[in-house]
Short mmCIF file of C-alpha atoms in Angstrom, two decimals:
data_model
loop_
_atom_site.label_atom_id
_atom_site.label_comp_id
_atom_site.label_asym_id
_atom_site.label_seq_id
_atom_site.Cartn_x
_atom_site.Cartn_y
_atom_site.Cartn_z
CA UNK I 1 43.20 21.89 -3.81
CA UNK I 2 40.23 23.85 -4.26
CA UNK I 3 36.75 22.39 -4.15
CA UNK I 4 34.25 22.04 -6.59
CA UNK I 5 30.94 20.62 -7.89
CA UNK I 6 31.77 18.52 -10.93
CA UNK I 7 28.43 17.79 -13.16
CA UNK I 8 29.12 15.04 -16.08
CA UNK I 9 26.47 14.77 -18.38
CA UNK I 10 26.31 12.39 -21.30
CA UNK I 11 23.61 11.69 -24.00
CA UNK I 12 21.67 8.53 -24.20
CA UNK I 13 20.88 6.87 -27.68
CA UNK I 14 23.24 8.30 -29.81
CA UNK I 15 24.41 5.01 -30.61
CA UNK I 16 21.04 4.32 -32.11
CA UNK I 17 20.97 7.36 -33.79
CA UNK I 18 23.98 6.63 -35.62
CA UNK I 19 22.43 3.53 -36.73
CA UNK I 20 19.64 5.03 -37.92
CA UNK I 21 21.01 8.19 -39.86
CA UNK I 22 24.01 9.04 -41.78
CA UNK I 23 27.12 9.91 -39.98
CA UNK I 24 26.90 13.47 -41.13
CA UNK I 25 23.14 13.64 -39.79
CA UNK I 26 23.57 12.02 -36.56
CA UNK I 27 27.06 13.92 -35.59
CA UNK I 28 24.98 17.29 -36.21
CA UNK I 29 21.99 16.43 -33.73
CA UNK I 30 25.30 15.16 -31.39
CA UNK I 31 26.54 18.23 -31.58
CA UNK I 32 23.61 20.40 -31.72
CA UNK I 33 23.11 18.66 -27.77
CA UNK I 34 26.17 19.06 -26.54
CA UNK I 35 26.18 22.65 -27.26
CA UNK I 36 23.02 23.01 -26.13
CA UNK I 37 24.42 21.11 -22.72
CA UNK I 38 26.87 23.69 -22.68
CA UNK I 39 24.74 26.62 -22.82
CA UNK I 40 22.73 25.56 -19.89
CA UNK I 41 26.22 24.80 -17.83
CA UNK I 42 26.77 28.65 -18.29
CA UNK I 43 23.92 30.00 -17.95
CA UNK I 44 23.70 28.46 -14.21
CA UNK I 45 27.15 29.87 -13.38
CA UNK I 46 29.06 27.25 -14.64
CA UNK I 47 32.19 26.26 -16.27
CA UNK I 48 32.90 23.78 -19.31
CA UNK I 49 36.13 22.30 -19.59
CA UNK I 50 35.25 19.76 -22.38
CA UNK I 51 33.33 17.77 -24.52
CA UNK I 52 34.38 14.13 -25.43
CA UNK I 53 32.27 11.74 -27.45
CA UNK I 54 29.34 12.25 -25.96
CA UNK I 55 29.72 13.79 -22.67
CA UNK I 56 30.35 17.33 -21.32
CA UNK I 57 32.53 17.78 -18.09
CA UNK I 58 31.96 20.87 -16.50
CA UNK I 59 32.29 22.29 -12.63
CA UNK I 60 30.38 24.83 -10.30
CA UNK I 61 31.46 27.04 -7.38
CA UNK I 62 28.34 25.40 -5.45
CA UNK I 63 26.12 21.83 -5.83
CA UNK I 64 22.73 24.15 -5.78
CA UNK I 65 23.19 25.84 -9.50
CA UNK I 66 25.05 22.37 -10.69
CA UNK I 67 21.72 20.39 -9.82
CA UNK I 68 19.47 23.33 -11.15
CA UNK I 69 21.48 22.85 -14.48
CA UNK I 70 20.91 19.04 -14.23
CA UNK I 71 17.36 19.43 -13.57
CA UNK I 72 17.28 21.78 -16.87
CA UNK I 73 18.77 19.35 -19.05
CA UNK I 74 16.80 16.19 -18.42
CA UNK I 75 14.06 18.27 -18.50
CA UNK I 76 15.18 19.68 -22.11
CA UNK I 77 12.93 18.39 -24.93
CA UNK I 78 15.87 16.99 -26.74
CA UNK I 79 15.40 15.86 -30.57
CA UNK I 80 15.14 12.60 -32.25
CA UNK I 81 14.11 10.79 -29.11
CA UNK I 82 17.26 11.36 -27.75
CA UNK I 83 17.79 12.25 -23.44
CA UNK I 84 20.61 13.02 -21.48
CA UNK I 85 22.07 11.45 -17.76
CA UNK I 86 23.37 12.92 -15.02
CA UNK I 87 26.70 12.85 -12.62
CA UNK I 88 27.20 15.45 -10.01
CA UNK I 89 29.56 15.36 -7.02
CA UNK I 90 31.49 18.00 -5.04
CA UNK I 91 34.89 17.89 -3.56
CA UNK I 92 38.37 18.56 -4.12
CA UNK I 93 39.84 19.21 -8.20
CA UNK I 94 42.74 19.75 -9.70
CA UNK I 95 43.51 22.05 -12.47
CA UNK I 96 46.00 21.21 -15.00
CA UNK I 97 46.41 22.12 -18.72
CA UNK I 98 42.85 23.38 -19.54
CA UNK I 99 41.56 20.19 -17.80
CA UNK I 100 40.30 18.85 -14.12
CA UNK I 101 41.16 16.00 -11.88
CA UNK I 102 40.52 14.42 -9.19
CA UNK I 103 38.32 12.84 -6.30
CA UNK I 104 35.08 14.82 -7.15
CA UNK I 105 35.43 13.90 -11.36
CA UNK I 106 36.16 10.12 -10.79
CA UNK I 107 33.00 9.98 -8.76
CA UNK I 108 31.06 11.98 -10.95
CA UNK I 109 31.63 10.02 -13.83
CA UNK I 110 30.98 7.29 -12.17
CA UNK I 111 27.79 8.73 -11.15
CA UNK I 112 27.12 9.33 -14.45
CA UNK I 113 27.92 6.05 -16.21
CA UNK I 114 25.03 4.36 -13.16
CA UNK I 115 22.20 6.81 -14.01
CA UNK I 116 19.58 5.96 -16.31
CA UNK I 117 17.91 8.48 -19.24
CA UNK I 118 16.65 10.74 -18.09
CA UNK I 119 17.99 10.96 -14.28
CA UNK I 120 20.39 12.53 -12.09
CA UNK I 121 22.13 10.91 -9.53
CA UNK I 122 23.95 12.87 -7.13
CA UNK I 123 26.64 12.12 -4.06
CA UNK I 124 26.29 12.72 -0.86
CA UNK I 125 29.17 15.62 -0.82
CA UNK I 126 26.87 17.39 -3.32
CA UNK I 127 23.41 16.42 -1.41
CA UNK I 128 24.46 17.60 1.88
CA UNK I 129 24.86 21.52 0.37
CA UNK I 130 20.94 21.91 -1.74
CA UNK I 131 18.24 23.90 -0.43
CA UNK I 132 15.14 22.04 1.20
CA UNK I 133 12.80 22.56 -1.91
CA UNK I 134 16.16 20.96 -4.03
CA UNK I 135 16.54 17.75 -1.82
CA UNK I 136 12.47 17.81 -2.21
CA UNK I 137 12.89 16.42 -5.37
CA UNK I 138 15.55 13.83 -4.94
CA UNK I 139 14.79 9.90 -3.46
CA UNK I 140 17.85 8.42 -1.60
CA UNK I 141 18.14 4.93 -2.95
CA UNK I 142 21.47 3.83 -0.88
CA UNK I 143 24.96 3.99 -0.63
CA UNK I 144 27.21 2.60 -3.40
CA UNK I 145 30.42 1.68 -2.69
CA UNK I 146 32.71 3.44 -5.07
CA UNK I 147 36.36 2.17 -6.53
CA UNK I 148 38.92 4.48 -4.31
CA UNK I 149 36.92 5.37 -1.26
CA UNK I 150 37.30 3.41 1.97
CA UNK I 151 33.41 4.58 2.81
CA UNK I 152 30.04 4.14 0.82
CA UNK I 153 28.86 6.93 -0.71
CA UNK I 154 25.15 7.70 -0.29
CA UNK I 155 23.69 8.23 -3.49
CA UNK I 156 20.66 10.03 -4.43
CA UNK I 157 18.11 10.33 -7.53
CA UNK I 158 16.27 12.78 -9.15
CA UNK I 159 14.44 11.53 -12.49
CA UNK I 160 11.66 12.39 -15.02
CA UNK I 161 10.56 8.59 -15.28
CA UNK I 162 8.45 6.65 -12.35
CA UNK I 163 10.42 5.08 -9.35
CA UNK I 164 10.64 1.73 -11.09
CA UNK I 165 13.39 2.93 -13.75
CA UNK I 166 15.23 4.80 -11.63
CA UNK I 167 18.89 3.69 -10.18
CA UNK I 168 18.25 1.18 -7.47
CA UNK I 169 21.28 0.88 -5.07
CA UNK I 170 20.85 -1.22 -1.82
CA UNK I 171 22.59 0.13 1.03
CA UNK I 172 25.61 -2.30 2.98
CA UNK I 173 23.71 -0.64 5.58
CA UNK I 174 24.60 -0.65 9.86
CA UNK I 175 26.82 -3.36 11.28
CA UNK I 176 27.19 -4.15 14.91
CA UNK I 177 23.79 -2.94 15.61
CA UNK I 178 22.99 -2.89 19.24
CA UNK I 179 19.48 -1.95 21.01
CA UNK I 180 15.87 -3.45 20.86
CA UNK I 181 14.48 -5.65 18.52
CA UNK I 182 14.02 -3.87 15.10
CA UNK I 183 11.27 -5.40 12.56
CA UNK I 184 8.19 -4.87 9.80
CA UNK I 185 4.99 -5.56 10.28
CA UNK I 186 3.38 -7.28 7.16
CA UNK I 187 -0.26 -7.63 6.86
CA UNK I 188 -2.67 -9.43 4.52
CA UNK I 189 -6.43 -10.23 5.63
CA UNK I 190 -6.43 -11.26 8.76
CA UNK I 191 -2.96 -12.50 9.15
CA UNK I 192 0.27 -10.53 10.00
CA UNK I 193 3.56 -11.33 9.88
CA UNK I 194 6.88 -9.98 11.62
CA UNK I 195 10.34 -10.13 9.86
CA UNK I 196 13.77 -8.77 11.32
CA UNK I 197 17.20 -8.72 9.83
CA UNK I 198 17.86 -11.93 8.03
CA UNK I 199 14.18 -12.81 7.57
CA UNK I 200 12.25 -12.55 4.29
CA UNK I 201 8.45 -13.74 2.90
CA UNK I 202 7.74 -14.49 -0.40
CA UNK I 203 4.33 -13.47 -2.18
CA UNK I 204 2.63 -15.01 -5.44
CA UNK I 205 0.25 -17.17 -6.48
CA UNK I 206 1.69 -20.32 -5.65
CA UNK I 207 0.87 -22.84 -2.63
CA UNK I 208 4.88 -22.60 -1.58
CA UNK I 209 4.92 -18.55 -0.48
CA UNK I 210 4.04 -17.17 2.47
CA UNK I 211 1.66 -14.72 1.43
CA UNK I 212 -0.46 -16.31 -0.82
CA UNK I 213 -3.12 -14.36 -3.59
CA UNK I 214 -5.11 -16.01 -5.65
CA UNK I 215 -5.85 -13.74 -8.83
CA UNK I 216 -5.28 -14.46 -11.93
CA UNK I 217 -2.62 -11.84 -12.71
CA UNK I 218 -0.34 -12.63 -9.70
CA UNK I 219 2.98 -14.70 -10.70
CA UNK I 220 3.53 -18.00 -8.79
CA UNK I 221 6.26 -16.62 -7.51
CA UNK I 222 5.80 -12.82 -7.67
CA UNK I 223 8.05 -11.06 -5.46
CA UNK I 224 9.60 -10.81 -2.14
CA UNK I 225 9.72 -8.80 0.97
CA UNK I 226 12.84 -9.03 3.25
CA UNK I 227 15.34 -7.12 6.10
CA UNK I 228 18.50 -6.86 4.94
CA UNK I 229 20.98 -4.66 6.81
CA UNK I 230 18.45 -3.06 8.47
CA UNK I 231 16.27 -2.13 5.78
CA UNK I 232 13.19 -3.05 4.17
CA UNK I 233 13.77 -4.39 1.06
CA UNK I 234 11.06 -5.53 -1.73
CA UNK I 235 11.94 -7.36 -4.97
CA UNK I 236 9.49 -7.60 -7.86
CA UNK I 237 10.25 -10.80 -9.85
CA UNK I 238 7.13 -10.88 -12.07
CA UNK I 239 5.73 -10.66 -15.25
CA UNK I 240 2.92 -8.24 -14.51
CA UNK I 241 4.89 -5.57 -12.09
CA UNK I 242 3.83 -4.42 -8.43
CA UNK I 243 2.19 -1.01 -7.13
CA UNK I 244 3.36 0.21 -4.04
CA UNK I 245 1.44 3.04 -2.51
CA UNK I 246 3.24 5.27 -0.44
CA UNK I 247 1.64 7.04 2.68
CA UNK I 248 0.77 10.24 0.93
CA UNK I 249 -1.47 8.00 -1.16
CA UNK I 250 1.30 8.21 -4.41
CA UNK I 251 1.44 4.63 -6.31
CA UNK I 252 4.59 4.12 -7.69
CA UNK I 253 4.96 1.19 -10.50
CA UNK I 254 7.89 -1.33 -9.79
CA UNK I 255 8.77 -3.73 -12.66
CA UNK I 256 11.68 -7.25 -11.95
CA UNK I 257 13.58 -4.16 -9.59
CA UNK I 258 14.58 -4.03 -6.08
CA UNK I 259 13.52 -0.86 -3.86
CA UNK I 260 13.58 -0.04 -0.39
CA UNK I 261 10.72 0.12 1.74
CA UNK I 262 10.32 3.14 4.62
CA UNK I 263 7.62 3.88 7.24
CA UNK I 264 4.02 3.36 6.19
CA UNK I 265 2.20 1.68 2.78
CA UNK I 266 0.14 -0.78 0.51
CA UNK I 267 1.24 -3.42 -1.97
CA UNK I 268 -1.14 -4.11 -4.64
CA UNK I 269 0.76 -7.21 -6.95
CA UNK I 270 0.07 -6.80 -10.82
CA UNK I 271 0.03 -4.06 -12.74
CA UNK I 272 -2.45 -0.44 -11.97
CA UNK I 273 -4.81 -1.65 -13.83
CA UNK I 274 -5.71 -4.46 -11.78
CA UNK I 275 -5.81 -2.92 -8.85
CA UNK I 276 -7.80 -4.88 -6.08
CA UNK I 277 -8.96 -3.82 -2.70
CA UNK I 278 -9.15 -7.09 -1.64
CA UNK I 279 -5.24 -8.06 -2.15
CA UNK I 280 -3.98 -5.04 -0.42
CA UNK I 281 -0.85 -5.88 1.50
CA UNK I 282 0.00 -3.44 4.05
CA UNK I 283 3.40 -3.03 5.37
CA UNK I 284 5.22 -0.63 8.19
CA UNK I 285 8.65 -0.64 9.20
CA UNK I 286 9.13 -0.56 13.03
CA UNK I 287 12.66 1.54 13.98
CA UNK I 288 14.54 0.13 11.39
CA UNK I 289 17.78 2.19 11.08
CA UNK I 290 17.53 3.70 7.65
CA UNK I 291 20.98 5.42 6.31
CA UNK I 292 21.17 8.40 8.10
CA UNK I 293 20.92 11.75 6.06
CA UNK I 294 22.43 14.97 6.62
CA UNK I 295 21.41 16.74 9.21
#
């Protein structure tokens, strides 16, 4: 069978726009998108094969144009406050009667129905084949084990909104690790803590975590920190939201969502506006075995 990069691509909120305009009105600005979606497929090199409801399935020769015409439509200033998500995932299709099957269009749709407005989330099988400055602008956030495959799938995301609404998968990760004792550091004042696979510490306000801060916009119980599978893994459980600041001095907003944790960084709980030197949590992961990318 030949192989392919199939790129699914559905609109977000049309539901709402149906609510909110006549039938006639809304199917226009439907329809106004999905041709638009189609334009963009073609003018990157590649082929439509249909439109259904609200979704466009089309294929490339090669993942590099497919995620340049992702990129271009959730970057498209679509109407009515409308947006668009993102599928893409190469492998084997099948033509038959002006449609395509197979491996690569299950997963893609799949793909598809997981990613948020506004973001792209894109297989490993399509990953593997982007330029450097492409995978530049992608995050892995984990494998996801997909219906049909015996292995996970590593899963990647590219998106227009801040870490904390993008796709958060977290990985099965490495089993029968051997080897030296893996671990993070976690430090707060002049404590520190080390946790290894298994072992977790929660932060808040209240007397009962291990980390405990005292301001007024921390949640008793706020969030957590734990290795699971041989990754760092931080849950925000609050009502105020967590910045993380990466090494490169980025902050990245995380809202009630689970992210993994790599290398080198700060945890400031509560939202950016409240940020406060003085209940900086530092954290560092020590040789834990992240998913391996391509290499």
């Amino acid at each position: 069978m030949p192989l392919a990069c199939v790129l699914i691509s559905d609109i977000t909120g049309s539901t709402q726009l149906y609510e909110n305009e006549t039938n006639e009105a809304a199917l226009a600005q439907v329809s106004r998108i999905l041709k638009r979606m189609r334009g963009i497929v073609e003018a990157h090199g590649g082929k439509c094969v249909k439109s259904q409801g609200d979704d466009v399935l089309s294929y490339f020769d090669h993942p590099e144009p497919a995620f340049q015409a992702a990129r271009a439509m959730i970057h498209e200033d679509w109407p009515a406050g409308l947006s668009v998500h993102v599928g893409t995932y190469f492998g084997e299709i099948l033509y038959h009667e002006n449609d395509i099957y197979g491996s690569a269009v299950n997963t893609a749709a799949r793909l598809s129905s997981l990613a948020k407005p506004g973001e792209i989330l894109v297989g490993d099988q399509s990953y593997d084949d982007l330029t450097p400055e492409s995978k530049d602008q992608l995050l892995m956030i984990g494998e996801l084990q997909l219906r049909g495959k015996a292995a996970p799938t590593r899963v990647y995301s590219c998106s227009v909104t801040e870490l904390s609404e993008q796709t958060i998968v977290v990985s099965p990760g490495a089993k029968g690790r051997s080897g030296g004792l893996d671990f993070a550091e976690i430090r707060f004042g002049e404590k520190s803590w080390q946790i290894s696979e298994g072992e977790s510490l929660t932060l808040g306000r209240s007397t009962e975590c291990d980390i405990v801060l005292k301001q007024a916009w921390v949640s008793r119980k706020h969030a957590v920190l734990a290795v699971r599978r041989w990754q760092l893994e931080f849950t925000d459980h609050s009502s105020t939201g967590t910045i993380v600041r990466m090494a490169d001095g980025r902050n990245v907003g995380l809202h009630r969502r689970a992210t993994l944790l790599n290398g080198a960084g700060s945890i400031f709980l509560g939202p950016e506006t409240h940020l406060d030197e003085s209940g900086r949590i530092h954290f560092q992961t020590h040789d834990l075995a992240l998913l391996e990318t391509a290499k």
